[in-house]
CSV table of C-alpha atoms and ligand atoms in Angstrom, one decimal:
chain,number,residue,atom,x,y,z
S,1,MET,CA,-23.9,9.9,-32.9
S,2,ILE,CA,-23.3,7.1,-30.3
S,3,PHE,CA,-19.8,5.7,-30.4
S,4,THR,CA,-17.9,4.4,-27.4
S,5,VAL,CA,-14.2,3.8,-27.1
S,6,ALA,CA,-13.5,1.5,-24.1
S,7,ILE,CA,-9.9,1.5,-22.9
S,8,ASP,CA,-8.9,-0.9,-20.1
S,9,GLY,CA,-5.7,-2.1,-18.7
S,10,PRO,CA,-3.5,-2.4,-15.6
S,11,ALA,CA,-2.1,0.5,-13.5
S,12,ALA,CA,-0.1,3.2,-15.3
S,13,ALA,CA,-0.1,1.5,-18.7
S,14,GLY,CA,-0.8,4.7,-20.5
S,15,LYS,CA,-4.6,4.5,-20.7
S,16,GLY,CA,-5.2,8.1,-19.7
S,17,THR,CA,-2.7,9.6,-22.2
S,18,ILE,CA,-4.2,7.5,-25.0
S,19,ALA,CA,-7.8,8.2,-24.0
S,20,ARG,CA,-7.2,12.0,-23.8
S,21,ALA,CA,-5.5,12.0,-27.2
S,22,ILE,CA,-8.3,10.1,-28.8
S,23,ALA,CA,-10.9,12.3,-27.3
S,24,ARG,CA,-9.1,15.4,-28.4
S,25,GLU,CA,-8.5,14.1,-31.9
S,26,LEU,CA,-12.1,13.0,-32.5
S,27,GLY,CA,-13.9,15.6,-30.4
S,28,PHE,CA,-15.3,13.0,-28.0
S,29,ALA,CA,-16.0,13.4,-24.3
S,30,HIS,CA,-13.5,11.7,-22.0
S,31,LEU,CA,-14.1,10.0,-18.6
S,32,ASP,CA,-11.2,8.8,-16.5
S,33,THR,CA,-13.2,6.3,-14.4
S,34,GLY,CA,-10.2,5.6,-12.1
S,35,LEU,CA,-10.9,9.1,-10.6
S,36,LEU,CA,-14.3,8.0,-9.4
S,37,TYR,CA,-12.7,5.1,-7.4
S,38,ARG,CA,-9.9,7.4,-6.3
S,39,ALA,CA,-12.4,9.9,-5.0
S,40,VAL,CA,-14.2,7.2,-3.0
S,41,GLY,CA,-10.8,5.9,-1.8
S,42,LEU,CA,-9.9,9.4,-0.5
S,43,ARG,CA,-13.1,9.6,1.4
S,44,GLU,CA,-12.4,6.2,2.9
S,45,LEU,CA,-9.0,7.4,4.1
S,46,GLU,CA,-10.8,10.4,5.7
S,47,GLY,CA,-12.9,8.0,7.7
S,48,LEU,CA,-16.1,7.9,5.6
S,49,ASP,CA,-18.0,4.7,4.7
S,50,PRO,CA,-17.0,3.9,1.1
S,51,VAL,CA,-20.5,2.8,0.0
S,52,ALA,CA,-22.1,6.0,1.3
S,53,ALA,CA,-19.2,8.0,-0.3
S,54,ALA,CA,-19.8,6.3,-3.6
S,55,ARG,CA,-23.6,7.0,-3.4
S,56,GLU,CA,-23.0,10.7,-2.6
S,57,LEU,CA,-20.2,11.2,-5.1
S,58,ASP,CA,-20.4,14.2,-7.4
S,59,PRO,CA,-18.8,13.0,-10.6
S,60,GLU,CA,-18.3,16.5,-11.8
S,61,GLY,CA,-16.0,17.4,-8.8
S,62,LEU,CA,-12.9,15.2,-9.4
S,63,GLU,CA,-10.3,17.9,-9.5
S,64,ASP,CA,-8.6,17.4,-6.1
S,65,PRO,CA,-4.8,17.0,-6.7
S,66,ARG,CA,-4.7,14.5,-3.8
S,67,LEU,CA,-6.5,12.0,-6.0
S,68,ARG,CA,-3.1,11.3,-7.7
S,69,GLN,CA,-1.4,10.2,-4.4
S,70,ALA,CA,-0.1,6.7,-4.1
S,71,ASP,CA,-2.0,6.0,-0.9
S,72,VAL,CA,-5.2,7.1,-2.6
S,73,ALA,CA,-4.5,4.8,-5.5
S,74,GLN,CA,-4.2,1.9,-3.0
S,75,ALA,CA,-7.4,2.9,-1.2
S,76,ALA,CA,-9.1,3.2,-4.6
S,77,SER,CA,-8.2,-0.4,-5.4
S,78,ARG,CA,-9.5,-1.6,-2.0
S,79,VAL,CA,-12.9,0.2,-2.3
S,80,ALA,CA,-13.2,-0.9,-6.0
S,81,ALA,CA,-13.5,-4.5,-4.8
S,82,ILE,CA,-16.7,-3.7,-2.9
S,83,PRO,CA,-19.7,-4.6,-5.2
S,84,GLU,CA,-22.0,-1.9,-3.6
S,85,VAL,CA,-19.4,0.8,-4.5
S,86,ARG,CA,-19.2,-0.4,-8.1
S,87,ALA,CA,-23.0,-0.5,-8.3
S,88,ALA,CA,-23.3,3.1,-7.1
S,89,LEU,CA,-21.0,4.3,-9.9
S,90,LEU,CA,-22.5,2.2,-12.6
S,91,ASP,CA,-25.4,4.3,-14.0
S,92,PHE,CA,-23.3,7.5,-14.3
S,93,GLN,CA,-20.6,5.6,-16.3
S,94,LYS,CA,-23.1,3.8,-18.5
S,95,GLY,CA,-24.9,7.0,-19.3
S,96,PHE,CA,-21.6,8.7,-20.1
S,97,ALA,CA,-20.5,5.9,-22.4
S,98,ARG,CA,-23.7,6.2,-24.6
S,99,ARG,CA,-23.9,10.0,-24.5
S,100,ASP,CA,-24.5,11.7,-27.9
S,101,GLY,CA,-21.3,12.9,-29.7
S,102,GLY,CA,-19.0,10.0,-28.8
S,103,ALA,CA,-17.2,9.1,-25.6
S,104,VAL,CA,-13.9,7.6,-24.5
S,105,LEU,CA,-13.7,5.9,-21.1
S,106,ASP,CA,-10.7,4.4,-19.5
S,107,GLY,CA,-10.6,2.0,-16.5
S,108,ARG,CA,-10.6,-1.7,-15.7
S,109,ASP,CA,-14.1,-2.9,-16.7
S,110,ILE,CA,-15.2,-0.6,-19.4
S,111,GLY,CA,-15.3,-3.1,-22.3
S,112,THR,CA,-16.5,-6.0,-20.0
S,113,VAL,CA,-19.1,-4.4,-17.7
S,114,ILE,CA,-19.8,-0.7,-18.3
S,115,CYS,CA,-20.1,-0.9,-22.1
S,116,PRO,CA,-19.8,-4.4,-23.5
S,117,GLU,CA,-21.4,-2.9,-26.7
S,118,ALA,CA,-18.6,-0.4,-27.2
S,119,GLU,CA,-17.8,0.1,-30.9
S,120,ALA,CA,-14.0,0.1,-30.2
S,121,LYS,CA,-12.3,-1.7,-27.3
S,122,LEU,CA,-8.6,-1.4,-26.5
S,123,PHE,CA,-6.6,-3.2,-23.8
S,124,VAL,CA,-3.5,-1.2,-23.1
S,125,THR,CA,-0.7,-2.9,-21.2
S,126,ALA,CA,3.1,-2.8,-20.6
S,127,SER,CA,5.7,-4.6,-18.5
S,128,ASP,CA,5.6,-4.0,-14.8
S,129,GLU,CA,8.9,-2.2,-15.0
S,130,ALA,CA,7.9,0.1,-17.8
S,131,ARG,CA,4.7,1.0,-16.0
S,132,ALA,CA,6.3,1.6,-12.6
S,133,GLY,CA,9.1,3.7,-14.2
S,134,ARG,CA,6.5,5.9,-15.9
S,135,ARG,CA,4.4,6.3,-12.8
S,136,PHE,CA,7.5,7.0,-10.7
S,137,ARG,CA,8.7,9.8,-13.0
S,138,GLU,CA,5.1,11.2,-13.1
S,139,LEU,CA,4.8,11.3,-9.3
S,140,ALA,CA,8.3,12.5,-8.7
S,141,ALA,CA,7.9,15.4,-11.2
S,142,ALA,CA,4.7,16.4,-9.4
S,143,GLY,CA,6.7,16.7,-6.2
S,144,HIS,CA,5.5,13.4,-4.5
S,145,ASP,CA,8.0,11.7,-2.2
S,146,VAL,CA,8.2,8.3,-3.9
S,147,SER,CA,10.9,5.7,-4.9
S,148,TYR,CA,11.0,3.5,-8.0
S,149,GLU,CA,11.0,0.3,-5.9
S,150,GLY,CA,8.1,1.5,-3.9
S,151,THR,CA,6.2,2.4,-7.0
S,152,LEU,CA,6.9,-1.0,-8.6
S,153,ALA,CA,5.6,-2.8,-5.5
S,154,GLU,CA,2.5,-0.5,-5.4
S,155,VAL,CA,1.6,-1.1,-9.0
S,156,ARG,CA,2.0,-4.9,-8.6
S,157,ALA,CA,-0.1,-4.9,-5.4
S,158,ARG,CA,-2.9,-3.0,-7.1
S,159,ASP,CA,-2.8,-5.2,-10.3
S,160,ALA,CA,-3.0,-8.3,-8.2
S,161,ARG,CA,-6.0,-7.0,-6.2
S,162,ASP,CA,-7.7,-5.7,-9.3
S,163,SER,CA,-7.3,-8.9,-11.2
S,164,ALA,CA,-8.2,-11.3,-8.3
S,165,ARG,CA,-11.4,-9.6,-7.1
S,166,ASP,CA,-14.8,-11.1,-7.9
S,167,ALA,CA,-16.5,-7.8,-8.8
S,168,ALA,CA,-15.6,-6.8,-12.3
S,169,PRO,CA,-12.0,-8.0,-12.3
S,170,LEU,CA,-9.4,-6.5,-14.5
S,171,ARG,CA,-9.3,-8.5,-17.8
S,172,ALA,CA,-9.3,-7.9,-21.5
S,173,ALA,CA,-12.7,-8.2,-23.2
S,174,GLY,CA,-12.6,-11.0,-25.8
S,175,ASP,CA,-13.0,-8.5,-28.6
S,176,ALA,CA,-10.5,-6.0,-27.4
S,177,VAL,CA,-7.4,-5.1,-29.4
S,178,VAL,CA,-4.3,-5.4,-27.1
S,179,ILE,CA,-1.7,-2.7,-27.3
S,180,ASP,CA,1.6,-3.3,-25.5
S,181,THR,CA,3.2,0.1,-24.9
S,182,SER,CA,6.4,-1.3,-23.2
S,183,ASP,CA,8.5,-0.2,-26.2
S,184,LEU,CA,6.4,2.5,-27.6
S,185,GLY,CA,6.7,6.2,-27.2
S,186,ILE,CA,3.6,8.3,-26.6
S,187,GLU,CA,3.1,9.2,-30.2
S,188,GLU,CA,3.4,5.6,-31.4
S,189,ALA,CA,1.0,4.3,-28.7
S,190,VAL,CA,-1.5,7.0,-29.5
S,191,GLY,CA,-1.1,6.3,-33.3
S,192,ALA,CA,-1.7,2.6,-32.8
S,193,ALA,CA,-4.8,3.3,-30.7
S,194,LEU,CA,-6.2,5.9,-33.1
S,195,ALA,CA,-5.7,3.5,-36.1
S,196,VAL,CA,-8.0,0.9,-34.4
S,197,VAL,CA,-10.6,3.5,-33.5
S,198,ARG,CA,-10.6,5.1,-37.0
S,199,GLU,CA,-11.0,1.7,-38.6
S,200,ARG,CA,-14.0,1.0,-36.4
S,201,LEU,CA,-15.5,4.5,-37.1
S,202,GLY,CA,-15.0,3.9,-40.9
S,203,ALA,CA,-16.7,0.5,-40.7
S,204,ARG,CA,-20.0,2.0,-39.6
Y,1,CDP,O1,-4.1,5.6,-13.3
Y,1,CDP,P1,-4.0,4.2,-12.8
Y,1,CDP,O2,-4.0,3.2,-13.9
Y,1,CDP,O3,-2.8,4.0,-11.9
Y,1,CDP,O4,-5.2,3.9,-11.9
Y,1,CDP,P2,-6.7,4.4,-12.0
Y,1,CDP,O5,-7.2,4.2,-13.4
Y,1,CDP,O6,-6.8,5.8,-11.5
Y,1,CDP,O7,-7.5,3.4,-11.0
Y,1,CDP,C1,-7.3,3.4,-9.6
Y,1,CDP,C2,-8.0,2.1,-9.1
Y,1,CDP,O8,-9.4,2.2,-9.3
Y,1,CDP,C3,-7.6,0.9,-9.8
Y,1,CDP,O9,-6.4,0.2,-9.2
Y,1,CDP,C4,-8.8,0.0,-9.7
Y,1,CDP,O10,-8.8,-0.7,-8.5
Y,1,CDP,C5,-9.9,1.0,-9.6
Y,1,CDP,N1,-10.7,1.1,-10.9
Y,1,CDP,C6,-11.6,0.1,-11.1
Y,1,CDP,O11,-11.8,-0.8,-10.3
Y,1,CDP,N2,-12.4,0.2,-12.2
Y,1,CDP,C7,-12.3,1.2,-13.1
Y,1,CDP,N3,-13.1,1.2,-14.2
Y,1,CDP,C8,-11.3,2.1,-12.9
Y,1,CDP,C9,-10.5,2.0,-11.8
């Protein structure tokens, strides 16, 4: 069975949590495409050429805990604006989206560029403050040295760069269902997303 769930949205909106829950619930494979760009960003911080790093990337080896760091997130958003970097990561993501058995991908351009034919498209968003608060608590709990103000500025800078770039800018696909998680708990957000996906599954 080919069935793609495309989940896009700005930084720390809850895409990953929703994507993992949908994949678990439906038995689909899940790909956090942000990790691909974070892995290239980390290589760039280490002094490598980002285009070469993207071409050499092993998408199966994305376990490095450093990928969660705030400086790596910023580097990811810088390298993600380079068209050659995006092109190098395209085939793997397209193949993953259409693999047999169903797939959930979360990122910025899944419903617009990677898989415009996705059977279910969600655009998950929340207020800047709600997103920064969640990311701050997540990073602090993992032992990172971060502040709420710094995290808010970081999230806003990344969104601005991701939205303004020419290559696959962050935007909702015309046929995406928008879910604003500002005032939703995890269960409510997951429930809203699952309802959309189940409806699309049933319609087939
Ligand atoms: O988890 P969070 O929402 O903070 O970020 P992420 O999904 O890990 O993505 C990190 C960065 O990678 C983003 O700020 C984007 O610049 C870039 N990215 C992208 O351009 N396209 C994607 N499909 C996924 C991420």
